[in-house]
mmCIF file of C-alpha atoms in Angstrom:
data_model
loop_
_atom_site.group_PDB
_atom_site.id
_atom_site.type_symbol
_atom_site.label_atom_id
_atom_site.label_comp_id
_atom_site.label_asym_id
_atom_site.label_seq_id
_atom_site.Cartn_x
_atom_site.Cartn_y
_atom_site.Cartn_z
ATOM 1 C CA UNK A 1 130.337 104.441 108.252
ATOM 2 C CA UNK A 2 128.937 101.121 107.068
ATOM 3 C CA UNK A 3 125.441 102.258 108.037
ATOM 4 C CA UNK A 4 125.779 105.355 105.871
ATOM 5 C CA UNK A 5 126.919 103.166 102.994
ATOM 6 C CA UNK A 6 123.825 100.984 103.442
ATOM 7 C CA UNK A 7 121.615 104.089 103.474
ATOM 8 C CA UNK A 8 123.146 105.223 100.196
ATOM 9 C CA UNK A 9 122.746 101.764 98.652
ATOM 10 C CA UNK A 10 119.113 101.617 99.783
ATOM 11 C CA UNK A 11 118.321 105.002 98.240
ATOM 12 C CA UNK A 12 119.975 103.990 94.973
ATOM 13 C CA UNK A 13 118.164 100.631 94.993
ATOM 14 C CA UNK A 14 114.702 102.062 95.643
ATOM 15 C CA UNK A 15 115.277 104.810 93.058
ATOM 16 C CA UNK A 16 116.201 102.147 90.525
ATOM 17 C CA UNK A 17 113.205 100.043 91.530
ATOM 18 C CA UNK A 18 110.700 102.905 91.282
ATOM 19 C CA UNK A 19 112.084 105.146 88.526
ATOM 20 C CA UNK A 20 113.949 102.521 86.534
ATOM 21 C CA UNK A 21 111.497 99.624 86.685
ATOM 22 C CA UNK A 22 108.060 100.378 88.058
ATOM 23 C CA UNK A 23 107.094 103.753 86.594
ATOM 24 C CA UNK A 24 108.419 103.195 83.050
ATOM 25 C CA UNK A 25 106.514 99.907 82.926
ATOM 26 C CA UNK A 26 103.231 100.745 84.670
ATOM 27 C CA UNK A 27 102.919 104.568 84.792
ATOM 28 C CA UNK A 28 100.959 104.780 88.047
ATOM 29 C CA UNK A 29 102.073 107.999 89.702
ATOM 30 C CA UNK A 30 100.300 107.587 93.055
ATOM 31 C CA UNK A 31 102.234 104.426 93.841
ATOM 32 C CA UNK A 32 105.563 106.126 93.147
ATOM 33 C CA UNK A 33 105.214 108.305 96.222
ATOM 34 C CA UNK A 34 103.820 105.335 98.180
ATOM 35 C CA UNK A 35 106.835 103.155 97.412
ATOM 36 C CA UNK A 36 109.318 105.942 98.164
ATOM 37 C CA UNK A 37 107.535 106.952 101.366
ATOM 38 C CA UNK A 38 107.293 103.400 102.651
ATOM 39 C CA UNK A 39 110.935 102.676 101.884
ATOM 40 C CA UNK A 40 112.321 105.797 103.531
ATOM 41 C CA UNK A 41 109.882 105.536 106.437
ATOM 42 C CA UNK A 42 110.841 101.954 107.170
ATOM 43 C CA UNK A 43 114.521 102.838 106.753
ATOM 44 C CA UNK A 44 114.251 105.650 109.301
ATOM 45 C CA UNK A 45 112.169 103.796 111.895
ATOM 46 C CA UNK A 46 114.066 100.522 111.649
ATOM 47 C CA UNK A 47 117.392 102.374 111.899
ATOM 48 C CA UNK A 48 116.306 104.055 115.111
ATOM 49 C CA UNK A 49 115.072 100.772 116.555
ATOM 50 C CA UNK A 50 118.186 98.821 115.615
ATOM 51 C CA UNK A 51 120.430 101.503 117.114
ATOM 52 C CA UNK A 52 118.794 101.101 120.511
ATOM 53 C CA UNK A 53 118.957 97.332 120.777
ATOM 54 C CA UNK A 54 119.967 95.014 117.930
ATOM 55 C CA UNK A 55 117.822 92.034 118.889
ATOM 56 C CA UNK A 56 114.745 94.032 119.785
ATOM 57 C CA UNK A 57 115.264 96.251 116.750
ATOM 58 C CA UNK A 58 115.270 93.281 114.443
ATOM 59 C CA UNK A 59 112.073 91.906 115.974
ATOM 60 C CA UNK A 60 110.347 95.258 115.889
ATOM 61 C CA UNK A 61 111.467 95.811 112.334
ATOM 62 C CA UNK A 62 109.896 92.578 111.204
ATOM 63 C CA UNK A 63 106.748 93.400 113.150
ATOM 64 C CA UNK A 64 106.681 96.796 111.443
ATOM 65 C CA UNK A 65 107.010 95.045 108.100
ATOM 66 C CA UNK A 66 103.937 92.913 108.824
ATOM 67 C CA UNK A 67 101.795 95.668 110.287
ATOM 68 C CA UNK A 68 102.465 98.073 107.464
ATOM 69 C CA UNK A 69 101.775 95.353 104.931
ATOM 70 C CA UNK A 70 98.395 94.518 106.415
ATOM 71 C CA UNK A 71 97.364 98.181 106.643
ATOM 72 C CA UNK A 72 98.451 98.920 103.103
ATOM 73 C CA UNK A 73 96.881 95.846 101.555
ATOM 74 C CA UNK A 74 93.556 96.559 103.208
ATOM 75 C CA UNK A 75 93.490 100.239 102.283
ATOM 76 C CA UNK A 76 92.955 99.835 98.545
ATOM 77 C CA UNK A 77 92.932 97.253 95.857
ATOM 78 C CA UNK A 78 96.310 96.510 94.300
ATOM 79 C CA UNK A 79 97.289 94.333 91.397
ATOM 80 C CA UNK A 80 99.599 91.457 92.204
ATOM 81 C CA UNK A 81 102.607 93.072 90.550
ATOM 82 C CA UNK A 82 102.012 96.268 92.562
ATOM 83 C CA UNK A 83 101.963 94.209 95.757
ATOM 84 C CA UNK A 84 105.317 92.728 94.739
ATOM 85 C CA UNK A 85 106.814 96.209 94.245
ATOM 86 C CA UNK A 86 105.352 97.257 97.585
ATOM 87 C CA UNK A 87 107.005 94.394 99.451
ATOM 88 C CA UNK A 88 110.247 95.008 97.590
ATOM 89 C CA UNK A 89 110.305 98.642 98.743
ATOM 90 C CA UNK A 90 109.677 97.481 102.324
ATOM 91 C CA UNK A 91 112.393 94.845 102.159
ATOM 92 C CA UNK A 92 114.925 97.306 100.746
ATOM 93 C CA UNK A 93 114.209 99.710 103.599
ATOM 94 C CA UNK A 94 114.717 97.003 106.203
ATOM 95 C CA UNK A 95 117.927 95.758 104.617
ATOM 96 C CA UNK A 96 119.260 99.298 104.516
ATOM 97 C CA UNK A 97 118.447 99.891 108.169
ATOM 98 C CA UNK A 98 119.547 96.660 109.793
ATOM 99 C CA UNK A 99 123.296 96.811 110.107
ATOM 100 C CA UNK A 100 125.365 93.651 109.764
ATOM 101 C CA UNK A 101 129.053 92.837 110.002
ATOM 102 C CA UNK A 102 129.192 92.452 106.214
ATOM 103 C CA UNK A 103 127.834 95.372 104.212
ATOM 104 C CA UNK A 104 128.208 93.399 101.013
ATOM 105 C CA UNK A 105 125.630 90.871 102.253
ATOM 106 C CA UNK A 106 122.890 93.498 102.584
ATOM 107 C CA UNK A 107 123.974 95.129 99.349
ATOM 108 C CA UNK A 108 123.847 91.775 97.582
ATOM 109 C CA UNK A 109 120.380 91.021 98.914
ATOM 110 C CA UNK A 110 119.169 94.453 97.755
ATOM 111 C CA UNK A 111 120.598 93.818 94.309
ATOM 112 C CA UNK A 112 118.916 90.419 94.276
ATOM 113 C CA UNK A 113 115.520 92.005 95.013
ATOM 114 C CA UNK A 114 115.884 94.540 92.202
ATOM 115 C CA UNK A 115 117.137 91.862 89.811
ATOM 116 C CA UNK A 116 114.215 89.556 90.569
ATOM 117 C CA UNK A 117 111.742 92.394 90.000
ATOM 118 C CA UNK A 118 113.467 93.275 86.736
ATOM 119 C CA UNK A 119 113.192 89.720 85.462
ATOM 120 C CA UNK A 120 109.852 88.750 86.995
ATOM 121 C CA UNK A 121 108.042 91.846 85.750
ATOM 122 C CA UNK A 122 109.714 91.949 82.349
ATOM 123 C CA UNK A 123 107.315 92.461 79.442
ATOM 124 C CA UNK A 124 108.891 89.649 77.449
ATOM 125 C CA UNK A 125 108.230 87.091 80.199
ATOM 126 C CA UNK A 126 105.091 85.146 79.177
ATOM 127 C CA UNK A 127 104.131 88.097 76.993
ATOM 128 C CA UNK A 128 101.560 86.099 75.022
ATOM 129 C CA UNK A 129 99.581 85.202 78.121
ATOM 130 C CA UNK A 130 96.534 87.241 79.125
ATOM 131 C CA UNK A 131 93.808 87.248 81.772
ATOM 132 C CA UNK A 132 90.454 88.935 81.304
ATOM 133 C CA UNK A 133 86.897 88.921 82.571
ATOM 134 C CA UNK A 134 84.482 88.987 79.641
ATOM 135 C CA UNK A 135 80.720 89.457 79.400
ATOM 136 C CA UNK A 136 79.343 87.426 76.489
ATOM 137 C CA UNK A 137 76.011 88.442 74.997
ATOM 138 C CA UNK A 138 74.824 84.860 74.908
ATOM 139 C CA UNK A 139 74.156 82.235 77.544
ATOM 140 C CA UNK A 140 76.463 79.288 76.982
ATOM 141 C CA UNK A 141 75.959 76.144 79.046
ATOM 142 C CA UNK A 142 78.250 73.850 77.073
ATOM 143 C CA UNK A 143 81.848 74.159 78.266
ATOM 144 C CA UNK A 144 83.420 72.852 75.049
ATOM 145 C CA UNK A 145 81.375 75.263 72.941
ATOM 146 C CA UNK A 146 82.261 78.081 75.306
ATOM 147 C CA UNK A 147 85.995 77.414 74.967
ATOM 148 C CA UNK A 148 85.715 77.192 71.178
ATOM 149 C CA UNK A 149 83.777 80.472 71.086
ATOM 150 C CA UNK A 150 86.355 82.245 73.243
ATOM 151 C CA UNK A 151 89.258 80.952 71.174
ATOM 152 C CA UNK A 152 87.610 82.243 68.014
ATOM 153 C CA UNK A 153 86.729 85.536 69.657
ATOM 154 C CA UNK A 154 90.168 86.198 71.128
ATOM 155 C CA UNK A 155 92.326 84.561 68.430
ATOM 156 C CA UNK A 156 93.972 82.688 71.261
ATOM 157 C CA UNK A 157 94.465 79.322 72.905
ATOM 158 C CA UNK A 158 92.324 79.209 76.028
ATOM 159 C CA UNK A 159 94.009 77.535 78.997
ATOM 160 C CA UNK A 160 91.397 78.077 81.708
ATOM 161 C CA UNK A 161 87.802 79.307 81.839
ATOM 162 C CA UNK A 162 85.746 79.960 84.938
ATOM 163 C CA UNK A 163 82.070 80.860 84.459
ATOM 164 C CA UNK A 164 81.306 83.499 87.064
ATOM 165 C CA UNK A 165 77.667 84.111 86.153
ATOM 166 C CA UNK A 166 75.266 82.472 83.705
ATOM 167 C CA UNK A 167 72.080 84.455 83.046
ATOM 168 C CA UNK A 168 69.563 82.479 80.981
ATOM 169 C CA UNK A 169 66.954 85.253 81.177
ATOM 170 C CA UNK A 170 69.089 88.074 79.811
ATOM 171 C CA UNK A 171 71.256 85.796 77.659
ATOM 172 C CA UNK A 172 74.630 86.724 79.101
ATOM 173 C CA UNK A 173 77.625 84.796 80.405
ATOM 174 C CA UNK A 174 80.381 86.288 82.542
ATOM 175 C CA UNK A 175 83.638 84.363 82.277
ATOM 176 C CA UNK A 176 87.098 84.656 83.789
ATOM 177 C CA UNK A 177 89.404 83.474 81.007
ATOM 178 C CA UNK A 178 93.165 82.862 80.898
ATOM 179 C CA UNK A 179 94.636 82.460 77.452
ATOM 180 C CA UNK A 180 97.693 82.769 75.219
ATOM 181 C CA UNK A 181 97.491 84.801 72.034
ATOM 182 C CA UNK A 182 98.306 82.880 68.880
ATOM 183 C CA UNK A 183 100.353 84.130 65.936
ATOM 184 C CA UNK A 184 97.101 84.983 64.160
ATOM 185 C CA UNK A 185 95.979 87.077 67.114
ATOM 186 C CA UNK A 186 99.264 88.972 67.227
ATOM 187 C CA UNK A 187 99.040 89.661 63.500
ATOM 188 C CA UNK A 188 95.481 90.960 63.855
ATOM 189 C CA UNK A 189 96.442 93.160 66.781
ATOM 190 C CA UNK A 190 99.386 94.688 64.888
ATOM 191 C CA UNK A 191 97.192 95.281 61.838
ATOM 192 C CA UNK A 192 94.536 96.975 63.958
ATOM 193 C CA UNK A 193 91.833 94.453 63.081
ATOM 194 C CA UNK A 194 88.838 94.984 65.405
ATOM 195 C CA UNK A 195 87.841 92.165 67.730
ATOM 196 C CA UNK A 196 84.657 90.220 67.250
ATOM 197 C CA UNK A 197 81.410 91.562 68.549
ATOM 198 C CA UNK A 198 79.600 89.580 71.201
ATOM 199 C CA UNK A 199 81.716 90.382 74.239
ATOM 200 C CA UNK A 200 82.410 93.230 76.614
ATOM 201 C CA UNK A 201 85.641 93.409 78.649
#
């Protein structure tokens, strides 16, 4: 009976994770079926393994977690937040499959996973911070001048700049920049003011 309760909790948790958090925030349909398939697949396989032998089932379940993770991460490029959702779906499946003496413990851990994803991926968390790779149509060798140019271009406070390529022949600079938008930048964005020329994103 407790196993059926865990199955139900897992299905509710992954539905909340995928349809309540991930899709409304990121709108990537192909990963919806991936998250659901991985969760239910892990739930089914780990349940069968744990029913045969608890100790071996636990070990095999964790091995399954690692193998599936490696295969999935090598199959296509994922953003970091998509990797986090992927591991969350896997963890929910394992928690739903591995029976314990206290159902509330597994249920609490599932709730903790969903809660952490809700908070960690919330739009209001560090919402002024951005990360972009820009191609500047000028070759800039002076780091201070480069930072000043980027801050003027982005209407932001630049926290880190990494020059990925400096082309003195074609007069271009490729930079990886991490920045926080200032109040002026937010006002310009809301007013629909176009960004400066001189960069491609």
